[in-house]
Amino acid sequence: MALLETGKYSQGSVLGSVNPDLASERQTASFSVEKLTAWLDGGAEHTRMRRAVVEAIERDPVFSRENQYFQSQNERYEAAVRKAVHLQEKMHEMGWTENGPEFKYIYRAVSGDIAFLLHRIFMRSISVLGSDKQIAKWMPLATQYQLIGSYAQTELGHGTYLQGLETTAVFDITTQEFILNTPKISAMKWWPGDMGRSATHTVVFAQLYVHGKCYGVHPFIVQIRSLQDHSLCPGITAGDIGPKMNFEHIDNGYLMLQNVRVPRENMLNKFCEVQPDGTYVRWGSQKINYFTMTTVRISLISDEVVIPLMKACTIAIRYSAVRRQSKLKPGEQEAKILDYQTQQEKLLPQLAAAYAFHLTNNYLQELFKKGYSEIQKNNFDRLPELHALSSGFKATITQYCTAAVEICLRACGGHGYSLLSGLPSLYTKILASCIYEGENTILLLQTARFLIKCFMAASAGQPVPPSVTYLAAAKPGKCPAKNKLDFLSPDIYTEAYQHTAFRLISSTAAKLQDLIQSGVKKHDAWNQCTVQLVQAAKAHCHYITVKNFAETVEKLETRAGIQKIMKHLCDLFALHGIFSNTGVFLHDGYISGAQMDMVTALYLDLLAVIRKDAVPLVDAFDFTDKNLNSALGSYDGQVYQRLYEWAQKSPTNKQMSPAYERYLKPLLHNTLSKL
Amino acid sequence: MALLETGKYSQGSVLGSVNPDLASERQTASFSVEKLTAWLDGGAEHTRMRRAVVEAIERDPVFSRENQYFQSQNERYEAAVRKAVHLQEKMHEMGWTENGPEFKYIYRAVSGDIAFLLHRIFMRSISVLGSDKQIAKWMPLATQYQLIGSYAQTELGHGTYLQGLETTAVFDITTQEFILNTPKISAMKWWPGDMGRSATHTVVFAQLYVHGKCYGVHPFIVQIRSLQDHSLCPGITAGDIGPKMNFEHIDNGYLMLQNVRVPRENMLNKFCEVQPDGTYVRWGSQKINYFTMTTVRISLISDEVVIPLMKACTIAIRYSAVRRQSKLKPGEQEAKILDYQTQQEKLLPQLAAAYAFHLTNNYLQELFKKGYSEIQKNNFDRLPELHALSSGFKATITQYCTAAVEICLRACGGHGYSLLSGLPSLYTKILASCIYEGENTILLLQTARFLIKCFMAASAGQPVPPSVTYLAAAKPGKCPAKNKLDFLSPDIYTEAYQHTAFRLISSTAAKLQDLIQSGVKKHDAWNQCTVQLVQAAKAHCHYITVKNFAETVEKLETRAGIQKIMKHLCDLFALHGIFSNTGVFLHDGYISGAQMDMVTALYLDLLAVIRKDAVPLVDAFDFTDKNLNSALGSYDGQVYQRLYEWAQKSPTNKQMSPAYERYLKPLLHNTLSKL
């Protein structure tokens, strides 16, 4: 059985026998773990491929992450470069390609702990923004790592608001060059990965000036380090931005440009060009480029957000099944902490969320695949909807999952606080996803702008995109649930979510209109509604997530107990959402106080039901011990032995501390005579 | 003026001129910052003393924390020991004593970044639990650091539930010794600070056995390292538990004991003793000891929780006043992010919370002072209430402030994620406060047990302690507010909080009784109510916090604009609590949907009011730049310059990376010919 096979990836210790408290949890699974794993992977074939990739990577000592929690930023960087270079050889050896089906499994297997991720963005930007000639020149070099690229957009003083970038590129007609400058300290490029220490080249985003006229932000390929000795090129100041909350392995960098000249051909010119005489020409539609940028937000959801949450749940739930603390019943032995209602209430909703967002990700992938094929036919109609969904889901899922990982960490008490639990690094890394690729509040406001627009259109009887058709018709009234069990009906709870989203969108639209009609200027009115607009956008995404979960469960075959447990998780996710946001459902009386008591009672009942399958449900995520890299989460549940063995390897135990000789000995040296 | 003086504590850079965006915020303060500072300190005399301490500490380079974010765990430990030893000399030089009024300012000035904090607990446990003879023997040595103590209670497998400790101390009548053992891996002592590398002695908590009978957990003084050469004593295995999310400066340790013998006199015996013949004798009341333990939870609130939140607010709000991003009004320059409603909604409630909990802390200090004087008169009547309040407030304040610091961090976007912002370390440190000194969920359940008991007593017409008299009489009915401005009345909102706390406590008590009456066993019924019991305990503490804030404001003199701004903050804190927890207020219709709309509108209005004074309100916390240790939060607001200068000092910029020679050069060496 696959589960037992997983056990073989142990941390290299003498451990191996499964903690009986954990073993007993697996004996009563209500479903086939192996079948659930295959379903999560999208078929048994994918599971086989994933496991093959994982095995190949984990068998190779270069990819070991065992010392990660002991390493300095410098050591992490060195290891990440080594791994990235080695990975190229490995891929060649295994016959894997960057565009092949294995690639996503490779990224999962190395836990993203490699260098040159921005090099990939460098390549993508050339292939998307570059002309055929530019692609022919740069891509072969980049593909073979004969140069190392980065992507320099964000500045010290400028993140989200691209138009505000201050770096300039002035066209010099006499030399046919662009002269690049970061004229102020706030214009300094700041954050680009791979740039602090590795990159030889980067794509710099700068305000293009020709004959004194500004044409807005454009991308330029700029060499920053010598290919001979890696020293900085003339006019370049660059370095590492220093320690961060995580991503120690990445050399996020800064870059100043002083009269750096690049040839005219270095402006990426698929969509526009400065001709030799200074004429600025623009052609084609950039919409497909815009679409590509949008897909980045979707692509990070699985790798950077949902998988980390699945790991955190695996760690916290396995630990909660072996940790015993206090007595639940007098006279008995101490109870597993997973048997306490409060612990279930912390962890099980996060487990349900991991499944929910896995399915939301599938939904979005499908949607974007369809969108892409439409766009290739030059039909851009669905672009605004796709943009709104990618923004809203990037924001809501990163936010939800970050909070969820933090809950998992805190639910493990003191041991969760040790880096060796793996939870702190999962948390500090996932937290960044709330900020990069669009700050969440700003993204939610973009979704809200779309929703308000659609609401107005729908109110005026105009057609609206599929995901927002519910805005066309208010369905007033009350939740029809008569007793507790009615809330197990997906129709009942999905409609409650829909009603709430509708109410929040329509009431905010009304407030906005009232303000404008009362004479407040449009931009001021918008600002005064933003707190509520954010709420409305979240409610919309929450509704779509619940709806998609319920619809997916309905379509599942009933075999092997999988539909049944997924239905439980769907119910839990939906009811947890109501229980945690009672106010928005109670506000207009759609759900009454008495009905809310039913929701609460049912929600608490469900915790006890799902608790029985909690360990099999995380086993189905199928993480190896090496991949989890956690003293609390290993398959065998030998938590204390593992913590102890691992702690002994810490550098803090490697030597007699110099502090003793310097500071303690002088204090202690004549104590003996007094004792 | 004090504010300008603060500016002189700069990071040692050439900076100094105040960013005009920040300067302008200070010109329009509606109140005297200096007077507010004095009020926060408890009088201008205290402010003077605090500043004198801070100046003496910060002038001394040994206490510098400038390199902290670049240091390894080993380097942090070395520095902390050095500082702790140096602090003794400094205190002697300055005439400060551990019990003097300066001590709390010293701790604030060094930001807790020193070793031997557990040595202090070691001393306190001897003075509280030891006999006069034991005190006479050990205290002089400890006071002069001629031994270094620790406090070994928590085990790998046991935290909260003290009775479950597995370490044993068996009395050997023939040698008049106790034989100490950690018989299983889960019995290993784990976490004690100062124990991993420094301590020579520790107080070990172990199950006492005499003639085969167990007498429960008792404290024993055990030497663990040689006073001659610091090597581990026979039978001792000890070391450092390795990397944690923070507290790198502390050598949290592990300890195994194998037949370690200590003389009979080493059991701390103020309250009980094993006599030479093995007779176990107990005397006196341990209640005062119990009271002392309770006060620890209170004492951490200011230093470890409220002050860190004040720092986080200072950093995030100053940064938000100088960071400009996107345009609020078309055609104007980019707006300060503090002018966005969403940013105000993130930060200003946290600022209000910092003030609220500062006042709650004052309230608790006062209460405990009174409690102590009663207890000294052998009146233990208020002990249950004090225990319930200390548990509940430790849990709610640590939880609230941890979330608040995280909000501050995220509100600063990418720059907040840099360690140089200071926010990550504030967050990772405050997070631990939710776990240590009693895990929060367990503490809240202790508060809940007290509340349920009082509710039952009150319902039966029996007298109850002062803080819960409101449980004696249900006041049904509705919130009387007629229009928005009615919600500025403290009576209106305080009563809403009281009503909610009452409802949650009484309904959970009813559920508990129903379950028991329907045949569910008491402990199962309790477990099935715990999620709601936790909610009830939180609601009680929230109510007391709001009530105390409102009452304090009412008593304030109206001079110097301080009462007015404090009233705004109190209103904001109270209305934010309702806005963020609408469900509990709407549930039974105490507040109607229409009234909730008033609360929302008023709350959003208040944000704009307080925004005007936001910078002066954090200036009043009076942190020096060195104490904040933040590139974003300095008094002069020269954020970008400071980030850049500081980042250059990072060890990641100290050398050409070995990765170049090893991995990159071979890749890049023949690229030149192809370009």
PDB file of N, CA, C and O in Angstrom, chain A residues 44-81:
ATOM      1  N   ALA A  44      -4.379   8.220 -11.495  1.00  0.00           N
ATOM      2  CA  ALA A  44      -3.315   7.383 -10.941  1.00  0.00           C
ATOM      3  C   ALA A  44      -2.017   7.511 -11.748  1.00  0.00           C
ATOM      4  O   ALA A  44      -0.914   7.372 -11.200  1.00  0.00           O
ATOM      5  N   GLU A  45      -2.176   7.784 -13.025  1.00  0.00           N
ATOM      6  CA  GLU A  45      -1.005   7.952 -13.889  1.00  0.00           C
ATOM      7  C   GLU A  45      -0.135   9.126 -13.385  1.00  0.00           C
ATOM      8  O   GLU A  45       1.088   9.036 -13.325  1.00  0.00           O
ATOM      9  N   HIS A  46      -0.807  10.202 -13.021  1.00  0.00           N
ATOM     10  CA  HIS A  46      -0.074  11.357 -12.496  1.00  0.00           C
ATOM     11  C   HIS A  46       0.587  11.039 -11.161  1.00  0.00           C
ATOM     12  O   HIS A  46       1.683  11.500 -10.877  1.00  0.00           O
ATOM     13  N   THR A  47      -0.101  10.280 -10.344  1.00  0.00           N
ATOM     14  CA  THR A  47       0.480   9.906  -9.054  1.00  0.00           C
ATOM     15  C   THR A  47       1.776   9.130  -9.274  1.00  0.00           C
ATOM     16  O   THR A  47       2.787   9.392  -8.615  1.00  0.00           O
ATOM     17  N   ARG A  48       1.720   8.198 -10.216  1.00  0.00           N
ATOM     18  CA  ARG A  48       2.931   7.415 -10.499  1.00  0.00           C
ATOM     19  C   ARG A  48       4.074   8.315 -10.961  1.00  0.00           C
ATOM     20  O   ARG A  48       5.203   8.211 -10.497  1.00  0.00           O
ATOM     21  N   MET A  49       3.759   9.232 -11.870  1.00  0.00           N
ATOM     22  CA  MET A  49       4.805  10.126 -12.381  1.00  0.00           C
ATOM     23  C   MET A  49       5.373  11.003 -11.257  1.00  0.00           C
ATOM     24  O   MET A  49       6.585  11.161 -11.121  1.00  0.00           O
ATOM     25  N   ARG A  50       4.464  11.542 -10.451  1.00  0.00           N
ATOM     26  CA  ARG A  50       4.914  12.391  -9.345  1.00  0.00           C
ATOM     27  C   ARG A  50       5.848  11.623  -8.415  1.00  0.00           C
ATOM     28  O   ARG A  50       6.918  12.116  -8.034  1.00  0.00           O
ATOM     29  N   ARG A  51       5.454  10.406  -8.070  1.00  0.00           N
ATOM     30  CA  ARG A  51       6.290   9.638  -7.142  1.00  0.00           C
ATOM     31  C   ARG A  51       7.653   9.308  -7.748  1.00  0.00           C
ATOM     32  O   ARG A  51       8.662   9.281  -7.039  1.00  0.00           O
ATOM     33  N   ALA A  52       7.658   9.065  -9.048  1.00  0.00           N
ATOM     34  CA  ALA A  52       8.935   8.765  -9.707  1.00  0.00           C
ATOM     35  C   ALA A  52       9.863   9.975  -9.644  1.00  0.00           C
ATOM     36  O   ALA A  52      11.066   9.855  -9.362  1.00  0.00           O
ATOM     37  N   VAL A  53       9.295  11.159  -9.896  1.00  0.00           N
ATOM     38  CA  VAL A  53      10.098  12.382  -9.832  1.00  0.00           C
ATOM     39  C   VAL A  53      10.618  12.590  -8.404  1.00  0.00           C
ATOM     40  O   VAL A  53      11.804  12.832  -8.176  1.00  0.00           O
ATOM     41  N   VAL A  54       9.717  12.475  -7.451  1.00  0.00           N
ATOM     42  CA  VAL A  54      10.083  12.682  -6.046  1.00  0.00           C
ATOM     43  C   VAL A  54      11.199  11.722  -5.640  1.00  0.00           C
ATOM     44  O   VAL A  54      12.184  12.107  -5.002  1.00  0.00           O
ATOM     45  N   GLU A  55      11.069  10.470  -6.070  1.00  0.00           N
ATOM     46  CA  GLU A  55      12.082   9.496  -5.673  1.00  0.00           C
ATOM     47  C   GLU A  55      13.446   9.849  -6.259  1.00  0.00           C
ATOM     48  O   GLU A  55      14.469   9.774  -5.565  1.00  0.00           O
ATOM     49  N   ALA A  56      13.440  10.230  -7.533  1.00  0.00           N
ATOM     50  CA  ALA A  56      14.709  10.577  -8.180  1.00  0.00           C
ATOM     51  C   ALA A  56      15.368  11.773  -7.503  1.00  0.00           C
ATOM     52  O   ALA A  56      16.577  11.803  -7.275  1.00  0.00           O
ATOM     53  N   ILE A  57      14.565  12.771  -7.167  1.00  0.00           N
ATOM     54  CA  ILE A  57      15.110  13.973  -6.528  1.00  0.00           C
ATOM     55  C   ILE A  57      15.602  13.639  -5.111  1.00  0.00           C
ATOM     56  O   ILE A  57      16.691  14.030  -4.705  1.00  0.00           O
ATOM     57  N   GLU A  58      14.804  12.897  -4.373  1.00  0.00           N
ATOM     58  CA  GLU A  58      15.149  12.683  -2.968  1.00  0.00           C
ATOM     59  C   GLU A  58      16.284  11.679  -2.791  1.00  0.00           C
ATOM     60  O   GLU A  58      16.927  11.650  -1.743  1.00  0.00           O
ATOM     61  N   ARG A  59      16.512  10.883  -3.808  1.00  0.00           N
ATOM     62  CA  ARG A  59      17.621   9.950  -3.715  1.00  0.00           C
ATOM     63  C   ARG A  59      18.954  10.685  -3.922  1.00  0.00           C
ATOM     64  O   ARG A  59      20.022  10.187  -3.564  1.00  0.00           O
ATOM     65  N   ASP A  60      18.874  11.876  -4.490  1.00  0.00           N
ATOM     66  CA  ASP A  60      20.079  12.636  -4.826  1.00  0.00           C
ATOM     67  C   ASP A  60      20.457  13.559  -3.652  1.00  0.00           C
ATOM     68  O   ASP A  60      19.709  14.477  -3.320  1.00  0.00           O
ATOM     69  N   PRO A  61      21.595  13.332  -3.021  1.00  0.00           N
ATOM     70  CA  PRO A  61      21.932  14.096  -1.801  1.00  0.00           C
ATOM     71  C   PRO A  61      22.083  15.598  -2.035  1.00  0.00           C
ATOM     72  O   PRO A  61      21.954  16.380  -1.092  1.00  0.00           O
ATOM     73  N   VAL A  62      22.350  16.000  -3.278  1.00  0.00           N
ATOM     74  CA  VAL A  62      22.492  17.442  -3.535  1.00  0.00           C
ATOM     75  C   VAL A  62      21.214  18.186  -3.171  1.00  0.00           C
ATOM     76  O   VAL A  62      21.254  19.344  -2.753  1.00  0.00           O
ATOM     77  N   PHE A  63      20.074  17.524  -3.322  1.00  0.00           N
ATOM     78  CA  PHE A  63      18.814  18.212  -3.075  1.00  0.00           C
ATOM     79  C   PHE A  63      18.351  18.124  -1.617  1.00  0.00           C
ATOM     80  O   PHE A  63      17.254  18.577  -1.284  1.00  0.00           O
ATOM     81  N   SER A  64      19.168  17.544  -0.766  1.00  0.00           N
ATOM     82  CA  SER A  64      18.764  17.409   0.637  1.00  0.00           C
ATOM     83  C   SER A  64      18.491  18.771   1.278  1.00  0.00           C
ATOM     84  O   SER A  64      19.217  19.733   1.060  1.00  0.00           O
ATOM     85  N   ARG A  65      17.428  18.823   2.064  1.00  0.00           N
ATOM     86  CA  ARG A  65      17.103  20.059   2.784  1.00  0.00           C
ATOM     87  C   ARG A  65      17.261  19.870   4.291  1.00  0.00           C
ATOM     88  O   ARG A  65      16.824  20.702   5.075  1.00  0.00           O
ATOM     89  N   GLU A  66      17.910  18.784   4.677  1.00  0.00           N
ATOM     90  CA  GLU A  66      17.953  18.436   6.091  1.00  0.00           C
ATOM     91  C   GLU A  66      18.635  19.509   6.951  1.00  0.00           C
ATOM     92  O   GLU A  66      18.250  19.729   8.095  1.00  0.00           O
ATOM     93  N   ASN A  67      19.644  20.180   6.400  1.00  0.00           N
ATOM     94  CA  ASN A  67      20.362  21.186   7.198  1.00  0.00           C
ATOM     95  C   ASN A  67      19.782  22.589   7.087  1.00  0.00           C
ATOM     96  O   ASN A  67      20.294  23.532   7.685  1.00  0.00           O
ATOM     97  N   GLN A  68      18.749  22.701   6.284  1.00  0.00           N
ATOM     98  CA  GLN A  68      18.189  24.012   5.959  1.00  0.00           C
ATOM     99  C   GLN A  68      17.943  24.913   7.167  1.00  0.00           C
ATOM    100  O   GLN A  68      18.252  26.104   7.140  1.00  0.00           O
ATOM    101  N   TYR A  69      17.394  24.339   8.225  1.00  0.00           N
ATOM    102  CA  TYR A  69      17.021  25.171   9.371  1.00  0.00           C
ATOM    103  C   TYR A  69      18.230  25.645  10.174  1.00  0.00           C
ATOM    104  O   TYR A  69      18.094  26.473  11.071  1.00  0.00           O
ATOM    105  N   PHE A  70      19.398  25.093   9.867  1.00  0.00           N
ATOM    106  CA  PHE A  70      20.605  25.491  10.586  1.00  0.00           C
ATOM    107  C   PHE A  70      21.448  26.484   9.792  1.00  0.00           C
ATOM    108  O   PHE A  70      22.455  26.972  10.293  1.00  0.00           O
ATOM    109  N   GLN A  71      21.061  26.741   8.540  1.00  0.00           N
ATOM    110  CA  GLN A  71      21.976  27.472   7.658  1.00  0.00           C
ATOM    111  C   GLN A  71      21.779  28.984   7.680  1.00  0.00           C
ATOM    112  O   GLN A  71      20.668  29.476   7.855  1.00  0.00           O
ATOM    113  N   SER A  72      22.884  29.678   7.448  1.00  0.00           N
ATOM    114  CA  SER A  72      22.847  31.141   7.331  1.00  0.00           C
ATOM    115  C   SER A  72      22.333  31.508   5.937  1.00  0.00           C
ATOM    116  O   SER A  72      22.233  30.665   5.044  1.00  0.00           O
ATOM    117  N   GLN A  73      22.034  32.806   5.777  1.00  0.00           N
ATOM    118  CA  GLN A  73      21.567  33.287   4.469  1.00  0.00           C
ATOM    119  C   GLN A  73      22.615  32.965   3.388  1.00  0.00           C
ATOM    120  O   GLN A  73      22.271  32.518   2.296  1.00  0.00           O
ATOM    121  N   ASN A  74      23.883  33.171   3.710  1.00  0.00           N
ATOM    122  CA  ASN A  74      24.943  32.856   2.745  1.00  0.00           C
ATOM    123  C   ASN A  74      24.943  31.373   2.367  1.00  0.00           C
ATOM    124  O   ASN A  74      25.051  31.027   1.190  1.00  0.00           O
ATOM    125  N   GLU A  75      24.815  30.523   3.362  1.00  0.00           N
ATOM    126  CA  GLU A  75      24.833  29.082   3.081  1.00  0.00           C
ATOM    127  C   GLU A  75      23.617  28.647   2.266  1.00  0.00           C
ATOM    128  O   GLU A  75      23.719  27.798   1.373  1.00  0.00           O
ATOM    129  N   ARG A  76      22.486  29.252   2.578  1.00  0.00           N
ATOM    130  CA  ARG A  76      21.271  28.912   1.830  1.00  0.00           C
ATOM    131  C   ARG A  76      21.428  29.301   0.366  1.00  0.00           C
ATOM    132  O   ARG A  76      21.012  28.573  -0.540  1.00  0.00           O
ATOM    133  N   TYR A  77      22.014  30.475   0.139  1.00  0.00           N
ATOM    134  CA  TYR A  77      22.213  30.934  -1.233  1.00  0.00           C
ATOM    135  C   TYR A  77      23.146  30.005  -1.997  1.00  0.00           C
ATOM    136  O   TYR A  77      22.862  29.587  -3.127  1.00  0.00           O
ATOM    137  N   GLU A  78      24.260  29.651  -1.365  1.00  0.00           N
ATOM    138  CA  GLU A  78      25.223  28.754  -2.022  1.00  0.00           C
ATOM    139  C   GLU A  78      24.532  27.442  -2.408  1.00  0.00           C
ATOM    140  O   GLU A  78      24.694  26.934  -3.519  1.00  0.00           O
ATOM    141  N   ALA A  79      23.773  26.909  -1.471  1.00  0.00           N
ATOM    142  CA  ALA A  79      23.109  25.621  -1.728  1.00  0.00           C
ATOM    143  C   ALA A  79      22.100  25.738  -2.860  1.00  0.00           C
ATOM    144  O   ALA A  79      21.968  24.834  -3.693  1.00  0.00           O
ATOM    145  N   ALA A  80      21.390  26.875  -2.888  1.00  0.00           N
ATOM    146  CA  ALA A  80      20.349  27.043  -3.909  1.00  0.00           C
ATOM    147  C   ALA A  80      20.954  27.132  -5.308  1.00  0.00           C
ATOM    148  O   ALA A  80      20.403  26.606  -6.275  1.00  0.00           O
ATOM    149  N   VAL A  81      22.103  27.801  -5.414  1.00  0.00           N
ATOM    150  CA  VAL A  81      22.786  27.892  -6.715  1.00  0.00           C
ATOM    151  C   VAL A  81      23.270  26.502  -7.119  1.00  0.00           C
ATOM    152  O   VAL A  81      23.082  26.061  -8.259  1.00  0.00           O
TER     153      VAL A  81
END
